mmCIF file of C-alpha atoms in Angstrom:
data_model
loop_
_atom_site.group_PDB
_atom_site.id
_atom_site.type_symbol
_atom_site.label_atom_id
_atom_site.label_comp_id
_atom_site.label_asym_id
_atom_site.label_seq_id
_atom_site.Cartn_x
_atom_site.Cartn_y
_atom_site.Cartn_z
ATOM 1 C CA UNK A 1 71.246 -98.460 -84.493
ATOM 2 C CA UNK A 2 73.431 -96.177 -86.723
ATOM 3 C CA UNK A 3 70.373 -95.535 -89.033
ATOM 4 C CA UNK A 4 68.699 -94.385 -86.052
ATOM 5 C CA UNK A 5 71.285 -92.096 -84.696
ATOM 6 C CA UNK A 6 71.693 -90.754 -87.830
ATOM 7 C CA UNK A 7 67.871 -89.940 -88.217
ATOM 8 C CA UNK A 8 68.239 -88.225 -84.693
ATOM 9 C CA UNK A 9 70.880 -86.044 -86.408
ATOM 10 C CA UNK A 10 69.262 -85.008 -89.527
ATOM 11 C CA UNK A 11 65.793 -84.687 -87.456
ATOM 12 C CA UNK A 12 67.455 -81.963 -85.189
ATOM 13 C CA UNK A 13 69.406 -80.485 -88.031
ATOM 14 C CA UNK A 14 66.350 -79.874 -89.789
ATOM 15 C CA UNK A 15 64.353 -78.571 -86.964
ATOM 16 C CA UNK A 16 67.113 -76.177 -86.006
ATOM 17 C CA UNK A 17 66.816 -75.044 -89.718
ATOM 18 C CA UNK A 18 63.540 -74.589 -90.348
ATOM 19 C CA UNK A 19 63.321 -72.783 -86.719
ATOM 20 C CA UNK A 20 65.739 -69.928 -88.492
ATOM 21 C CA UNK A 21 63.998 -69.702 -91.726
ATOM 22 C CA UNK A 22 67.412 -71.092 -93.064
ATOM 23 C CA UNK A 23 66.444 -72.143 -96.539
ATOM 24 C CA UNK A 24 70.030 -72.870 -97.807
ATOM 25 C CA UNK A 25 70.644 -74.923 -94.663
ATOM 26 C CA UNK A 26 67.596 -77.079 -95.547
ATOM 27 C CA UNK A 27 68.319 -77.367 -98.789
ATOM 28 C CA UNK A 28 71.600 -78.513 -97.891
ATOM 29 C CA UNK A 29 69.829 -81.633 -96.303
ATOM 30 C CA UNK A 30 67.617 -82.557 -98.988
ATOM 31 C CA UNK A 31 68.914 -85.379 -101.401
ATOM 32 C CA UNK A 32 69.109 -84.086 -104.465
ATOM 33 C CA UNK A 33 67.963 -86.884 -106.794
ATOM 34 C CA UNK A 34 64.701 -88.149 -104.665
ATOM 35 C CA UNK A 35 62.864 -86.020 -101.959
ATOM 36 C CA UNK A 36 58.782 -86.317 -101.317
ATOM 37 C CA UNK A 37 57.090 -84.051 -98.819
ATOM 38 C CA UNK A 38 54.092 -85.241 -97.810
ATOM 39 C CA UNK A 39 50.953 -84.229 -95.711
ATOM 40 C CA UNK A 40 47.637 -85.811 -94.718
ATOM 41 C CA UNK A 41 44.760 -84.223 -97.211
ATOM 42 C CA UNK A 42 47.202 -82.659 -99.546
ATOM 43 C CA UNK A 43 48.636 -84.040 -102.607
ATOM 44 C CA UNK A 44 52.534 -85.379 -101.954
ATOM 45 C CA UNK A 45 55.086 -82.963 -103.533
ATOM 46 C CA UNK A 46 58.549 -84.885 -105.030
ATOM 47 C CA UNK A 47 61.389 -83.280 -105.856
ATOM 48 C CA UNK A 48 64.128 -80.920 -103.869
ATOM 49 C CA UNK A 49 62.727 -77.832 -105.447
ATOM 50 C CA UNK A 50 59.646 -78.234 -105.146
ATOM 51 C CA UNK A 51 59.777 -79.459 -101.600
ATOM 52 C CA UNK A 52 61.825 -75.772 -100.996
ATOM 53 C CA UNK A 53 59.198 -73.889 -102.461
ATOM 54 C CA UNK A 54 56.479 -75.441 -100.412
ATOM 55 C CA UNK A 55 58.362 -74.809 -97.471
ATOM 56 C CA UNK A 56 59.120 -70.921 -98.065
ATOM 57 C CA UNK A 57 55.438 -70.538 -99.018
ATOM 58 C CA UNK A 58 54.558 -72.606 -95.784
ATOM 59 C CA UNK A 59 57.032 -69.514 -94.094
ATOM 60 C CA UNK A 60 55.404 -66.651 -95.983
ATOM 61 C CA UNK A 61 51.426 -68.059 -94.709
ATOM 62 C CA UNK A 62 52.266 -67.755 -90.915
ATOM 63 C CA UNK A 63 54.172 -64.849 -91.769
ATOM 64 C CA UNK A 64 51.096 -63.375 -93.202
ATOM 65 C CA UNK A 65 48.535 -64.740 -90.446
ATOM 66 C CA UNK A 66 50.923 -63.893 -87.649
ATOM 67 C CA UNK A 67 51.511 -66.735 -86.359
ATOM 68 C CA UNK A 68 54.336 -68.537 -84.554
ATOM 69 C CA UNK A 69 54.860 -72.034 -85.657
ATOM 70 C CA UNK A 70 57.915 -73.732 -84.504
ATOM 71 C CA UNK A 71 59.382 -77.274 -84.601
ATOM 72 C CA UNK A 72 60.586 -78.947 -81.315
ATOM 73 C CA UNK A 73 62.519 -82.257 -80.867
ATOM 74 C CA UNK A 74 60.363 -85.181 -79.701
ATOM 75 C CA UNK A 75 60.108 -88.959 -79.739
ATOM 76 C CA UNK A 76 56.875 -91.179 -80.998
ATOM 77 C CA UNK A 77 55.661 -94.601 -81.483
ATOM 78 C CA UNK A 78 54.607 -95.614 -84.978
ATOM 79 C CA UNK A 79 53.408 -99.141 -85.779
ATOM 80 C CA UNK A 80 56.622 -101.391 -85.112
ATOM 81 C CA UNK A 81 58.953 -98.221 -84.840
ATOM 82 C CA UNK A 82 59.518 -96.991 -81.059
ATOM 83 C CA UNK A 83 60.390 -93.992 -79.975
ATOM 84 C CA UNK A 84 61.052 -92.868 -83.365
ATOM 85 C CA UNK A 85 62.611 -89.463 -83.601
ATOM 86 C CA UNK A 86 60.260 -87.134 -85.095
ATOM 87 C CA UNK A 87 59.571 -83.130 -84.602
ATOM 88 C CA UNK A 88 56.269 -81.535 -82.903
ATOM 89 C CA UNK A 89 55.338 -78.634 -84.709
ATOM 90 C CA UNK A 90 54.145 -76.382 -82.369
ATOM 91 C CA UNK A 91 51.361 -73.362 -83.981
ATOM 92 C CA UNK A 92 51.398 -70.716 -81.252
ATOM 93 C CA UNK A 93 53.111 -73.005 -78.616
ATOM 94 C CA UNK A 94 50.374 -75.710 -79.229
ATOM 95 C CA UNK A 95 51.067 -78.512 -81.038
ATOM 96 C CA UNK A 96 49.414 -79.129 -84.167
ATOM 97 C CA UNK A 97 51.399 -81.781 -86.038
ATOM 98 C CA UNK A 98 53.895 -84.773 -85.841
ATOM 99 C CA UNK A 99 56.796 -84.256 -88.743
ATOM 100 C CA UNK A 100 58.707 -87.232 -89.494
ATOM 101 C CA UNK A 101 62.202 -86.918 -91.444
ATOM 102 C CA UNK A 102 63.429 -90.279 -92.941
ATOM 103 C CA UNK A 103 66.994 -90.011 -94.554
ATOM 104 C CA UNK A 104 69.739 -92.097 -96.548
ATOM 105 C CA UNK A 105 72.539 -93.606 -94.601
ATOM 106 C CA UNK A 106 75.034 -90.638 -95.876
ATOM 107 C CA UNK A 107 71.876 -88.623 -93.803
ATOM 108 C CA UNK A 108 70.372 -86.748 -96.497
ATOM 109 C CA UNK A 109 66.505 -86.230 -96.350
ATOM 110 C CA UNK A 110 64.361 -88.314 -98.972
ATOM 111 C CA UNK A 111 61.004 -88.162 -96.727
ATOM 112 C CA UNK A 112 59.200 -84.906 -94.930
ATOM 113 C CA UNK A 113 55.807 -86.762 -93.723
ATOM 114 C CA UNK A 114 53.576 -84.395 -91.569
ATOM 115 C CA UNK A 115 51.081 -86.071 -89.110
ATOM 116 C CA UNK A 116 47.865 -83.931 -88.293
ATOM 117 C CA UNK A 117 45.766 -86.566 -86.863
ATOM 118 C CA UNK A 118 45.121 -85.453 -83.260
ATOM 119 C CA UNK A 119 45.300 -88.618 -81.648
ATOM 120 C CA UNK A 120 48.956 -88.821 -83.434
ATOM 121 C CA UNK A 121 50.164 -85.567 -82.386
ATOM 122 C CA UNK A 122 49.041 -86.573 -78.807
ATOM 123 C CA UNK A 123 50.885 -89.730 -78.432
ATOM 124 C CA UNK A 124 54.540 -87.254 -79.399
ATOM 125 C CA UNK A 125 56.489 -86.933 -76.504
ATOM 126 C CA UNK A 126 58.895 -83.899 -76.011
ATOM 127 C CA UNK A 127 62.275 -84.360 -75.313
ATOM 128 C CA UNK A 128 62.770 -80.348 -75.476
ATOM 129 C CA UNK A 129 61.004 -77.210 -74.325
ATOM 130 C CA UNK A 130 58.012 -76.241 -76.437
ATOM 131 C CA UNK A 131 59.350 -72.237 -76.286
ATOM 132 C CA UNK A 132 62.099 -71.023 -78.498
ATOM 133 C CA UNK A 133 63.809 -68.966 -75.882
ATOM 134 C CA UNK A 134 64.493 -72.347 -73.976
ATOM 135 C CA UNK A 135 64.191 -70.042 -70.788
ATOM 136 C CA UNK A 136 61.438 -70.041 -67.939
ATOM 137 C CA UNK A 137 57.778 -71.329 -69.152
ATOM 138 C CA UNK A 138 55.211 -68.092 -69.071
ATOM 139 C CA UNK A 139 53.187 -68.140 -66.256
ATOM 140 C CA UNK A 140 49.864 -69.905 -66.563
ATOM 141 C CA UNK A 141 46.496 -67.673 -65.674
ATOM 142 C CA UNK A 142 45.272 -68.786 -62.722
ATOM 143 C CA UNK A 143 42.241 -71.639 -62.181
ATOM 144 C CA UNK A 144 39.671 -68.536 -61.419
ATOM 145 C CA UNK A 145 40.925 -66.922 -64.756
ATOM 146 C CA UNK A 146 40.073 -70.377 -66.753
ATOM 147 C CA UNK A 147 36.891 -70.800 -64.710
ATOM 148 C CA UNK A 148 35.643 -67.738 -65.912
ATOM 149 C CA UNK A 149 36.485 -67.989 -69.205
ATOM 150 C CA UNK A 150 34.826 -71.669 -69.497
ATOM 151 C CA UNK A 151 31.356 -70.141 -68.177
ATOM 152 C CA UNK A 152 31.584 -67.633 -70.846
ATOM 153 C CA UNK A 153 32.210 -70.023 -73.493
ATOM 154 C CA UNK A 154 29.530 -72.297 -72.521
ATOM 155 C CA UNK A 155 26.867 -69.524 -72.251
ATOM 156 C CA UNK A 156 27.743 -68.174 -75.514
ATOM 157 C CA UNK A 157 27.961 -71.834 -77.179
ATOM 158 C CA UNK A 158 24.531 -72.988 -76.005
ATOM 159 C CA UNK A 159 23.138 -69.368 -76.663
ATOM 160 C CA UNK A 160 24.739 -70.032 -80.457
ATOM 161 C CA UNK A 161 25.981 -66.454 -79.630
ATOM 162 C CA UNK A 162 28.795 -66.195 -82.118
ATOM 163 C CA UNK A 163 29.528 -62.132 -81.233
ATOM 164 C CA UNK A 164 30.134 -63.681 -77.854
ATOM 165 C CA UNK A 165 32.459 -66.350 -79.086
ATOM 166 C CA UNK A 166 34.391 -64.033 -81.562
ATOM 167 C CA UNK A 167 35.082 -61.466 -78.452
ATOM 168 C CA UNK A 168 36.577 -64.575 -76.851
ATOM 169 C CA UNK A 169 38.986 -65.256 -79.569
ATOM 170 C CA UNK A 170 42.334 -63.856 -80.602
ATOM 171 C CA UNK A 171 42.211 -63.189 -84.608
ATOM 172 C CA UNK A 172 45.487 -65.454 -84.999
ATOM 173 C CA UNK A 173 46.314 -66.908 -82.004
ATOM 174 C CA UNK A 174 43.458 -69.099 -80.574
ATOM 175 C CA UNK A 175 43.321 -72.785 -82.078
ATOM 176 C CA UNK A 176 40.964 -75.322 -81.975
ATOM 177 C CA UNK A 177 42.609 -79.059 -81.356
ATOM 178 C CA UNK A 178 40.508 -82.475 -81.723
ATOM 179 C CA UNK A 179 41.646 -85.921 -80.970
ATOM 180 C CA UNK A 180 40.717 -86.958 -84.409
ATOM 181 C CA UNK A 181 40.860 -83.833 -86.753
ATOM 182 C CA UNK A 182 43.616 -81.478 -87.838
ATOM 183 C CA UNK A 183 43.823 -78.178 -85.303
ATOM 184 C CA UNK A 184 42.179 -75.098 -86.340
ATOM 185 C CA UNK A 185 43.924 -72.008 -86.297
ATOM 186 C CA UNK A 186 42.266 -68.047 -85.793
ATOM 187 C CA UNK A 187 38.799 -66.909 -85.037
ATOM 188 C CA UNK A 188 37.395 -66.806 -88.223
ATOM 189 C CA UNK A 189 38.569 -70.645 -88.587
ATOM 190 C CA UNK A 190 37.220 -71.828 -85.615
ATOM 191 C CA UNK A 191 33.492 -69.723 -86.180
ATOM 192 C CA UNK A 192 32.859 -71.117 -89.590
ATOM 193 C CA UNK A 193 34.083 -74.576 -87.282
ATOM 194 C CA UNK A 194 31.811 -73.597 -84.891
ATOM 195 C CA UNK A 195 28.767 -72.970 -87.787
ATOM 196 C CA UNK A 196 29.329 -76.008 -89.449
ATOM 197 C CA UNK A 197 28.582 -77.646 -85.885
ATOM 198 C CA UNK A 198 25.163 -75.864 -85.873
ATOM 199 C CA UNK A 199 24.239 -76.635 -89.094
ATOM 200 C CA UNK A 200 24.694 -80.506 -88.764
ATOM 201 C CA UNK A 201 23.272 -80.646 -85.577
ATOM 202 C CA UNK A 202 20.276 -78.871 -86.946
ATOM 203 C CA UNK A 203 20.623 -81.592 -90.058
ATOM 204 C CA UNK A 204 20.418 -84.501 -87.885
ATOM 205 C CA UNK A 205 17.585 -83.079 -85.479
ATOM 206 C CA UNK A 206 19.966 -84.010 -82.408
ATOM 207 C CA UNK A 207 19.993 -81.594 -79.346
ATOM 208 C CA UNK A 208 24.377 -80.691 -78.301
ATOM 209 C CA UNK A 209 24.382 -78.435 -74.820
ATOM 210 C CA UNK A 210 27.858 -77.771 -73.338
ATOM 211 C CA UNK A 211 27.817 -77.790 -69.293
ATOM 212 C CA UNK A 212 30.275 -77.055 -66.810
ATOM 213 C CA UNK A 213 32.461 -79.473 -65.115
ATOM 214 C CA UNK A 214 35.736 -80.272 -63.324
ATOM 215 C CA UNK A 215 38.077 -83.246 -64.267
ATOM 216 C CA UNK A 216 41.346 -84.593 -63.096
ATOM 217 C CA UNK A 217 43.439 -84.459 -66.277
ATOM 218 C CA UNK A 218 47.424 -84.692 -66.258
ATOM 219 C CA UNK A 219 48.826 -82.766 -63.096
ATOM 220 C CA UNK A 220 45.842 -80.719 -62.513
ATOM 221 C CA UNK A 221 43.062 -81.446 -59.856
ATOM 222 C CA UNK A 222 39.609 -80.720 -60.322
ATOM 223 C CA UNK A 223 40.321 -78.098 -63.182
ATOM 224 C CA UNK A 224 37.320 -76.322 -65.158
ATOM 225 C CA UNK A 225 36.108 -78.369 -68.342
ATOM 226 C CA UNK A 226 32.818 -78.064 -70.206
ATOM 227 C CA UNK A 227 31.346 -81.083 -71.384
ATOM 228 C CA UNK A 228 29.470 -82.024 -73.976
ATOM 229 C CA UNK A 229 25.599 -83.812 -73.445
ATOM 230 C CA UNK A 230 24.650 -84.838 -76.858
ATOM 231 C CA UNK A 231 20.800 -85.837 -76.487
ATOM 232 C CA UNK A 232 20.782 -86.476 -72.750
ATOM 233 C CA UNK A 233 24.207 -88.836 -72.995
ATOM 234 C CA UNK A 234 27.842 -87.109 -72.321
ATOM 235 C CA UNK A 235 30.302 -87.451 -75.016
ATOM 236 C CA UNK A 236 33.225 -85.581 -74.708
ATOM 237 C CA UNK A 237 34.788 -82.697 -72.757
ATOM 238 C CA UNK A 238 36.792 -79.247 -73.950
ATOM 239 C CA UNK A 239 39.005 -78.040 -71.600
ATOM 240 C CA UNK A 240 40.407 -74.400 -72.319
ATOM 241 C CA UNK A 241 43.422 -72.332 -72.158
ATOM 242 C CA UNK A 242 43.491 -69.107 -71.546
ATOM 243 C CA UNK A 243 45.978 -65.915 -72.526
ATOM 244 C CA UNK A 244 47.597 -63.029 -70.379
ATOM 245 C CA UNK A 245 44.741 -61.150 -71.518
ATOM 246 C CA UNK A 246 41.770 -63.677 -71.052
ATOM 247 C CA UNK A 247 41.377 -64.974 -74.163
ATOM 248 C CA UNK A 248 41.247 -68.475 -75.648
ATOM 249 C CA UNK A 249 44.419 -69.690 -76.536
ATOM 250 C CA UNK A 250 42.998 -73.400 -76.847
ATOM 251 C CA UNK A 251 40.135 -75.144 -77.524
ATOM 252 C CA UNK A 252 40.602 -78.965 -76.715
ATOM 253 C CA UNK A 253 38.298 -81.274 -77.399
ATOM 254 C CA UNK A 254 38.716 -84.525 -76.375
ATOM 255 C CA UNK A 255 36.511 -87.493 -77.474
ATOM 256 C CA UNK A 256 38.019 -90.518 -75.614
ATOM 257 C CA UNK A 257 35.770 -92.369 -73.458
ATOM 258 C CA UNK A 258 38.287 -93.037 -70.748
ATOM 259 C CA UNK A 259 39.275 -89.220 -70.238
ATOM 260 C CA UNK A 260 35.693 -88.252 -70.916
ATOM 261 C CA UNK A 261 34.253 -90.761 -67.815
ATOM 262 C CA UNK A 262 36.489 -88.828 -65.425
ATOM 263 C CA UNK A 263 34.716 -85.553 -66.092
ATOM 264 C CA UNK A 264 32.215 -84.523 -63.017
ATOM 265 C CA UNK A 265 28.953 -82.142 -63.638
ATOM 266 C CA UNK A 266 29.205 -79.468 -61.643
ATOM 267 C CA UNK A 267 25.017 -78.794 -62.688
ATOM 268 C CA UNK A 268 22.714 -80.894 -63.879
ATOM 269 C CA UNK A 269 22.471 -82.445 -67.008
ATOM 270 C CA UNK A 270 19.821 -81.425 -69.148
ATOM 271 C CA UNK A 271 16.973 -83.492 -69.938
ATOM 272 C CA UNK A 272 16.602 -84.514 -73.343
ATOM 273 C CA UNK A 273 14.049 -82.904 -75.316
ATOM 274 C CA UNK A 274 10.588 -84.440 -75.341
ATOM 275 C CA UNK A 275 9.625 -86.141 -79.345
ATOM 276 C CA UNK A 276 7.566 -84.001 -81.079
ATOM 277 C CA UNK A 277 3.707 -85.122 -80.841
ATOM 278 C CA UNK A 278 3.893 -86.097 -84.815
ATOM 279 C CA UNK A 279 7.108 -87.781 -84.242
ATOM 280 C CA UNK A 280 4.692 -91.428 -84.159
ATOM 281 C CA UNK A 281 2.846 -90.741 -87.113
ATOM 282 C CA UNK A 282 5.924 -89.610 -89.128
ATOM 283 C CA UNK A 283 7.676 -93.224 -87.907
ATOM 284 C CA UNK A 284 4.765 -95.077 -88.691
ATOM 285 C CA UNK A 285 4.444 -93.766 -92.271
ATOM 286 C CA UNK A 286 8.182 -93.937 -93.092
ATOM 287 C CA UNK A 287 8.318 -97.568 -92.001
ATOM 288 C CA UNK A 288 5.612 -98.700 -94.478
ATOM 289 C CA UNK A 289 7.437 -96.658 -97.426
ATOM 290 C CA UNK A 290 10.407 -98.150 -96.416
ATOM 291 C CA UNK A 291 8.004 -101.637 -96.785
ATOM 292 C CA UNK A 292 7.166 -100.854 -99.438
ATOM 293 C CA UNK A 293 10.380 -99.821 -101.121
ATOM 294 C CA UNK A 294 11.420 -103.086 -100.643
ATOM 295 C CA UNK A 295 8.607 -105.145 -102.243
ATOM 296 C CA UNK A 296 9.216 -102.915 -104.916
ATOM 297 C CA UNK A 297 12.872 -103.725 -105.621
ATOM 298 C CA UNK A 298 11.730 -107.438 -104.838
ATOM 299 C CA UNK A 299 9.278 -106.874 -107.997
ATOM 300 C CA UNK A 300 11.849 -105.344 -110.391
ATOM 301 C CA UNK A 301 14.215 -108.286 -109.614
ATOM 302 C CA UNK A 302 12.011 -110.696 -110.929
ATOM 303 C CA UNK A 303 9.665 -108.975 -113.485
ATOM 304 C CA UNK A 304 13.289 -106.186 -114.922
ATOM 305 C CA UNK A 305 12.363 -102.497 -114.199
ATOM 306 C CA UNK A 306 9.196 -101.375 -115.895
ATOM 307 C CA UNK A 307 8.449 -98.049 -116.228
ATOM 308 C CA UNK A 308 4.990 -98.416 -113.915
ATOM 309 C CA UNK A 309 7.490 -100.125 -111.615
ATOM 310 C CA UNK A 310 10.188 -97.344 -111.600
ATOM 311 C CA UNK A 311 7.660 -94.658 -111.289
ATOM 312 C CA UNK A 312 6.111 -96.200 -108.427
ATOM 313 C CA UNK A 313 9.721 -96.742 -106.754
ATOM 314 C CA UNK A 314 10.558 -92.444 -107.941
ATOM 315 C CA UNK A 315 6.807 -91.784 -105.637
ATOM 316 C CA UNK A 316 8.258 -94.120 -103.185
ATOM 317 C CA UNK A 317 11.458 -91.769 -102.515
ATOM 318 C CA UNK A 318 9.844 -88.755 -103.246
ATOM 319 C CA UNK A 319 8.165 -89.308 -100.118
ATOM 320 C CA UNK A 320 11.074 -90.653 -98.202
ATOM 321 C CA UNK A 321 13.040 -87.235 -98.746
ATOM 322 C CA UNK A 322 9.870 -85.762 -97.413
ATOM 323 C CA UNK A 323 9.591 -87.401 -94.382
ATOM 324 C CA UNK A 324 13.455 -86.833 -93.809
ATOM 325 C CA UNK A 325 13.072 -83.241 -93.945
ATOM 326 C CA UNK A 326 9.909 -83.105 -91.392
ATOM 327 C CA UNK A 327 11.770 -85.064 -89.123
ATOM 328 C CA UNK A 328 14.301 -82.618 -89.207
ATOM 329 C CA UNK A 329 12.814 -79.842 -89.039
ATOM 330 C CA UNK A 330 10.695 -80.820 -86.206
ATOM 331 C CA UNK A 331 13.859 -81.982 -84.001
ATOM 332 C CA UNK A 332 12.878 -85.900 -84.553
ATOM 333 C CA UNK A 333 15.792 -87.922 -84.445
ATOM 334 C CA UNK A 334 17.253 -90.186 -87.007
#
């Protein structure tokens, strides 16, 4: 109990720090013999100075990208640990990451671990107001505003309009949140996102068209979503916020099967596209190389890899890598 209470402590020392740029103050909580900072994808950094100087540049980067990230008080559940204290870090009042403080008995900080999985962020409850003025939450644009601004996304997403999306997005502010990636912050972020989504779709020969929808998600009724129809099947939804000014503040894609089931069309859902006429032939010819791939390996087991052998098994995938690229460039699926 007393380690907990004093984790609370240092946890809310160190947000209230960081959320003045008060470097001596958060120095001040750092043990000095045996600190780590880590985060997921980046290589852990030990030692109190170098934890410091990965925090100021941290401070200079949002500086730089104009961007408003801020650290809020907030509870979570981690393996055996409940309701652990922990901070939500907040990137434009959206949260973006879980940080977890763990600290000596005499409270000093040996432990900065930051969380960007967004199924982990999710599961952080608030026990404080996600603004730093503490004062009255902005109003939010209204359902007709949101509407809107979901049809427009969805037209210029299936249109692979990327003009269209870039008007839609603020330079720094709009970010891009995923159950089960880190959140993506600014336009030119979330277009080369965006891209990358093209180009493996186009890789893969697999058909992605956003619709529109409505879903019953936290205290909203019926609220404007688009949903995803991968191939003919639905597979997730994105449900937007929008700014003052009509932009896109958020992009949230969520991927879980029971929200996703909730979501209701509001159009049809588009067929999925017809095979291509060679699809057949293409199948039928890769399943005999892929025959006769094996009888080759079956061959070089028992007789040892003999150069007739290995150049037969070279012609083999030669052809393989072939086939793979027709199939994708004619839309044939995997």
């Amino acid at each position: 109990m007393q380690n907990r209470v004093v984790t609370l402590e240092t946890t809310k020392a160190y947000g209230d720090a960081f959320n003045n740029r008060d470097l001596a103050a958060i120095a001040d909580l750092l043990d000095d013999q045996n600190v780590i900072f880590s985060r997921q994808e980046q290589n852990t950094i030990v030692g109190k100075e170098n934890v410091l100087h990965r925090i100021k540049t941290l401070f200079k980067r949002t500086d730089e990208r104009n961007r408003k990230l801020e650290l809020i008080s907030a509870i979570i559940d981690l393996g055996n640990s409940k309701a652990r204290p922990c901070l939500l870090c907040l990137m434009n009042g959206i949260p973006v990451a879980v940080c977890v403080i763990s600290c000596k008995i005499n409270g000093k900080i040996n432990g900065i671990a930051v969380l960007l999985n967004g199924a982990v962020v999710s599961t952080a409850r608030p026990t404080e107001k996600k603004y730093s003025d503490k004062g009255q939450l902005p109003a939010e644009p209204s359902r007709k505003a949101v509407l809107a601004l979901t049809k427009a996304y969805i037209n210029a997403f299936n249109k692979r309009d990327l003009t269209g999306l870039s008007d839609m997005l603020d330079e720094s502010q709009s970010v891009f949140t995923r159950t089960d990636q880190e959140a993506i912050v600014g336009r030119d972020a979330i277009l080369d996102r965006v891209r990358d989504l093209y180009r493996r779709l186009d890789s893969y020969g697999q058909d992605l068209t956003v619709i529109n929808g409505i879903i019953d998600h936290k205290e909203r009724k019926a609220w404007p979503c688009s949903i995803g129809v991968l191939d003919g099947s639905i597979i997730s939804i994105a449900i937007l916020s929008a700014t003052p000014t009509n932009c896109i503040s958020e992009i949230n894609v969520i991927l879980t099967p029971a929200i996703v089931e909730k979501a209701r069309p509001t159009e049809p859902l588009p067929e999925p596209k017809k095979e291509h006429p060679d699809a057949a032939i293409l199948k039928e010819r890769e399943a005999w190389l892929l025959e006769r791939a094996k009888k080759i390996e079956r061959i070089m087991k028992r007789d040892g890899r003999l150069p007739h052998l290995m150049t037969k098994q070279i012609r083999v995938e030669q052809q393989l890598e072939k086939i793979a690229f027709l199939k994708r460039k004619l839309g044939i699926k995997a």
